[in-house]
GROMACS .gro file of C-alpha atoms in nm:
model
  203
    1MET     CA    1 -12.907   1.328  12.038
    2ASP     CA    2 -12.827   1.692  12.104
    3PHE     CA    3 -12.543   1.606  12.343
    4LEU     CA    4 -12.334   1.496  12.046
    5SER     CA    5 -12.299   1.856  11.933
    6ASN     CA    6 -12.108   1.924  12.258
    7LEU     CA    7 -11.890   1.610  12.245
    8GLU     CA    8 -11.521   1.707  12.243
    9TYR     CA    9 -11.346   1.372  12.306
   10LEU     CA   10 -11.426   1.030  12.160
   11ARG     CA   11 -11.229   0.707  12.198
   12LEU     CA   12 -11.333   0.380  12.035
   13LYS     CA   13 -11.133   0.069  12.126
   14ASP     CA   14 -11.188  -0.292  12.018
   15VAL     CA   15 -11.531  -0.219  11.873
   16SER     CA   16 -11.694  -0.337  11.552
   17ILE     CA   17 -11.826  -0.062  11.328
   18LYS     CA   18 -12.098  -0.148  11.078
   19ASP     CA   19 -11.987   0.102  10.820
   20ASP     CA   20 -12.207   0.046  10.515
   21ASP     CA   21 -12.152   0.331  10.268
   22ASP     CA   22 -11.923   0.499  10.523
   23ARG     CA   23 -12.231   0.610  10.718
   24PHE     CA   24 -12.064   0.603  11.059
   25PHE     CA   25 -11.794   0.855  10.975
   26LYS     CA   26 -12.034   1.072  10.777
   27TRP     CA   27 -12.257   1.075  11.084
   28LEU     CA   28 -11.959   1.152  11.307
   29SER     CA   29 -11.851   1.442  11.088
   30GLY     CA   30 -12.201   1.585  11.069
   31SER     CA   31 -12.320   1.535  11.427
   32CYS     CA   32 -12.010   1.583  11.643
   33THR     CA   33 -11.953   1.943  11.547
   34SER     CA   34 -11.742   2.024  11.856
   35ILE     CA   35 -11.517   1.717  11.846
   36LYS     CA   36 -11.155   1.803  11.925
   37GLU     CA   37 -10.991   1.466  11.985
   38LEU     CA   38 -11.071   1.135  11.815
   39LEU     CA   39 -10.898   0.805  11.897
   40LEU     CA   40 -10.960   0.479  11.711
   41GLU     CA   41 -10.787   0.164  11.835
   42ASN     CA   42 -10.832  -0.178  11.675
   43CYS     CA   43 -11.174  -0.098  11.531
   44LEU     CA   44 -11.323  -0.362  11.301
   45GLY     CA   45 -11.545  -0.322  10.998
   46VAL     CA   46 -11.406   0.005  10.865
   47ASN     CA   47 -11.430   0.034  10.487
   48ASN     CA   48 -11.323   0.392  10.432
   49LEU     CA   49 -11.213   0.636  10.697
   50ILE     CA   50 -11.361   0.969  10.590
   51ILE     CA   51 -11.360   1.258  10.835
   52GLU     CA   52 -11.444   1.619  10.762
   53SER     CA   53 -11.432   1.839  11.068
   54SER     CA   54 -11.380   2.208  11.133
   55SER     CA   55 -11.321   2.144  11.506
   56LEU     CA   56 -11.096   1.834  11.516
   57GLU     CA   57 -10.752   1.908  11.663
   58SER     CA   58 -10.609   1.560  11.725
   59PHE     CA   59 -10.661   1.229  11.542
   60TRP     CA   60 -10.503   0.904  11.664
   61CYS     CA   61 -10.559   0.573  11.485
   62GLU     CA   62 -10.404   0.228  11.519
   63SER     CA   63 -10.545  -0.091  11.371
   64HIS     CA   64 -10.431  -0.418  11.218
   65ASP     CA   65 -10.770  -0.483  11.060
   66PHE     CA   66 -10.739  -0.224  10.783
   67ASN     CA   67 -10.607  -0.325  10.440
   68ASP     CA   68 -10.514  -0.184  10.099
   69GLU     CA   69 -10.882  -0.152  10.009
   70CYS     CA   70 -10.943   0.092  10.295
   71HIS     CA   71 -10.907   0.458  10.205
   72LEU     CA   72 -10.823   0.745  10.437
   73ASN     CA   73 -10.964   1.091  10.372
   74ILE     CA   74 -10.929   1.359  10.639
   75SER     CA   75 -11.008   1.727  10.606
   76GLY     CA   76 -10.962   1.966  10.897
   77ASP     CA   77 -10.820   2.317  10.913
   78ARG     CA   78 -10.770   2.292  11.291
   79LEU     CA   79 -10.606   1.950  11.292
   80GLU     CA   80 -10.267   1.983  11.464
   81LYS     CA   81 -10.181   1.627  11.574
   82LEU     CA   82 -10.200   1.315  11.358
   83HIS     CA   83 -10.088   0.965  11.460
   84PHE     CA   84 -10.160   0.684  11.214
   85ASP     CA   85 -10.046   0.322  11.231
   86ALA     CA   86 -10.249   0.090  11.009
   87PRO     CA   87 -10.239  -0.072  10.665
   88ILE     CA   88 -10.417   0.159  10.424
   89GLY     CA   89 -10.482   0.218  10.055
   90LEU     CA   90 -10.525   0.564   9.907
   91VAL     CA   91 -10.467   0.857  10.141
   92ASN     CA   92 -10.586   1.215  10.103
   93ILE     CA   93 -10.529   1.453  10.392
   94SER     CA   94 -10.601   1.823  10.399
   95ALA     CA   95 -10.460   1.958  10.725
   96PRO     CA   96 -10.267   2.274  10.641
   97ASN     CA   97 -10.203   2.361  11.007
   98LEU     CA   98 -10.069   2.020  11.113
   99LYS     CA   99  -9.789   2.049  11.371
  100TYR     CA  100  -9.719   1.692  11.485
  101LEU     CA  101  -9.713   1.393  11.251
  102GLU     CA  102  -9.644   1.030  11.345
  103TRP     CA  103  -9.688   0.794  11.050
  104PHE     CA  104  -9.626   0.419  11.036
  105GLY     CA  105  -9.708   0.295  10.688
  106GLU     CA  106  -9.640   0.057  10.402
  107PHE     CA  107  -9.616   0.316  10.120
  108LYS     CA  108  -9.772   0.094   9.855
  109THR     CA  109 -10.031   0.331   9.706
  110ARG     CA  110 -10.065   0.705   9.656
  111GLN     CA  111 -10.068   0.901   9.980
  112ASN     CA  112 -10.135   1.272   9.948
  113LEU     CA  113 -10.081   1.492  10.252
  114GLY     CA  114 -10.098   1.827  10.075
  115ASN     CA  115  -9.838   2.089  10.169
  116LEU     CA  116  -9.732   2.076  10.534
  117MET     CA  117  -9.577   2.412  10.619
  118PHE     CA  118  -9.604   2.431  10.998
  119LEU     CA  119  -9.473   2.098  11.128
  120GLU     CA  120  -9.295   2.109  11.461
  121LYS     CA  121  -9.211   1.737  11.456
  122ALA     CA  122  -9.252   1.454  11.206
  123MET     CA  123  -9.181   1.084  11.268
  124ILE     CA  124  -9.200   0.862  10.958
  125TYR     CA  125  -9.155   0.484  10.977
  126SER     CA  126  -9.201   0.201  10.730
  127THR     CA  127  -9.372  -0.111  10.863
  128THR     CA  128  -9.253  -0.325  10.568
  129GLN     CA  129  -8.972  -0.332  10.316
  130ILE     CA  130  -9.033  -0.054  10.067
  131SER     CA  131  -9.110  -0.164   9.712
  132ASN     CA  132  -9.229   0.167   9.564
  133PHE     CA  133  -8.998   0.455   9.645
  134ASP     CA  134  -9.197   0.691   9.421
  135VAL     CA  135  -9.491   0.667   9.661
  136LEU     CA  136  -9.263   0.723   9.959
  137PHE     CA  137  -9.084   1.013   9.794
  138ASP     CA  138  -9.411   1.189   9.708
  139PHE     CA  139  -9.529   1.137  10.066
  140LEU     CA  140  -9.215   1.296  10.210
  141CYS     CA  141  -9.225   1.585   9.965
  142SER     CA  142  -9.547   1.694  10.136
  143ILE     CA  143  -9.321   1.807  10.421
  144ARG     CA  144  -9.237   2.162  10.319
  145LYS     CA  145  -9.105   2.279  10.654
  146VAL     CA  146  -9.032   2.095  10.979
  147LYS     CA  147  -8.827   2.163  11.291
  148VAL     CA  148  -8.758   1.804  11.401
  149LEU     CA  149  -8.755   1.520  11.147
  150ILE     CA  150  -8.718   1.154  11.250
  151LEU     CA  151  -8.685   0.891  10.977
  152ASP     CA  152  -8.670   0.514  10.988
  153PRO     CA  153  -8.324   0.409  10.856
  154ILE     CA  154  -8.496   0.178  10.606
  155ILE     CA  155  -8.656   0.486  10.453
  156LEU     CA  156  -8.348   0.703  10.473
  157GLU     CA  157  -8.098   0.458  10.330
  158GLY     CA  158  -8.333   0.369  10.046
  159LEU     CA  159  -8.380   0.735   9.956
  160LEU     CA  160  -8.007   0.801   9.963
  161GLU     CA  161  -7.948   0.511   9.726
  162ILE     CA  162  -8.183   0.645   9.460
  163GLU     CA  163  -7.999   0.979   9.466
  164ARG     CA  164  -8.288   1.224   9.465
  165GLU     CA  165  -8.289   1.574   9.603
  166LEU     CA  166  -8.412   1.544   9.960
  167SER     CA  167  -8.549   1.892  10.024
  168PHE     CA  168  -8.760   1.767  10.316
  169ILE     CA  169  -8.436   1.675  10.495
  170SER     CA  170  -8.229   1.979  10.401
  171GLN     CA  171  -8.474   2.226  10.555
  172ALA     CA  172  -8.511   2.041  10.888
  173LYS     CA  173  -8.361   2.221  11.188
  174GLU     CA  174  -8.300   1.894  11.372
  175PHE     CA  175  -8.264   1.552  11.212
  176LYS     CA  176  -8.270   1.211  11.382
  177SER     CA  177  -8.231   0.850  11.274
  178TYR     CA  178  -8.066   0.537  11.412
  179ASN     CA  179  -7.847   0.238  11.323
  180MET     CA  180  -7.715   0.407  11.010
  181MET     CA  181  -7.418   0.272  10.818
  182ASN     CA  182  -7.113   0.498  10.782
  183THR     CA  183  -7.163   0.526  10.406
  184SER     CA  184  -7.522   0.642  10.453
  185LEU     CA  185  -7.412   0.893  10.715
  186MET     CA  186  -7.160   1.042  10.473
  187LEU     CA  187  -7.422   1.067  10.200
  188LEU     CA  188  -7.664   1.225  10.445
  189SER     CA  189  -7.418   1.498  10.542
  190SER     CA  190  -7.468   1.678  10.211
  191HIS     CA  191  -7.843   1.703  10.273
  192ILE     CA  192  -7.850   1.846  10.626
  193ILE     CA  193  -7.675   2.175  10.567
  194ASN     CA  194  -7.948   2.369  10.752
  195SER     CA  195  -7.973   2.135  11.051
  196SER     CA  196  -7.831   2.260  11.379
  197MET     CA  197  -7.853   1.918  11.545
  198LEU     CA  198  -7.796   1.564  11.415
  199THR     CA  199  -7.874   1.262  11.633
  200ILE     CA  200  -7.800   0.899  11.540
  201TRP     CA  201  -7.882   0.630  11.795
  202GLY     CA  202  -7.898   0.251  11.817
  203ARG     CA  203  -8.215   0.050  11.860
   0.00000   0.00000   0.00000
């Protein structure tokens, strides 16, 4: 199927993927050599989500069918936009040029995003109560530089309580959260010395 080499956009919604030995995503990575945008919505049957692409620029994934046994492995030097909202186990992402990150996760197991140096905007939310702040802290420390940082107050207040150095907050030019308690806001003030704008809003 030669046309696949010219495919630039692929959206899969409410489909079942027979993914024995991760063959589907290996096939996708090897055959769709011009793919720029990939969207996966409520896809069933995914064991491991493994994507290696030198052309992919945007990856969007939402699913309630994934679980802690699913692993996510993405490698792409051109990847600039990443939206992920699904239960997941181990995470390894190599996207050094990522600019926009939206992540909704559980932070139960190791999640490695490498070093993100060129983020324009990052939105990080927890979909459950956080039980392992070490995993969350390591995840956030992948953010080396960001212009706009938006954190779920569950994440922020938990991090402030464990009193760690929050370098990923201090270097943000603009910081946003919502429904914060006054005590948390006072603790936060010592970490946002480089931010030119602080926004706190209600739900």
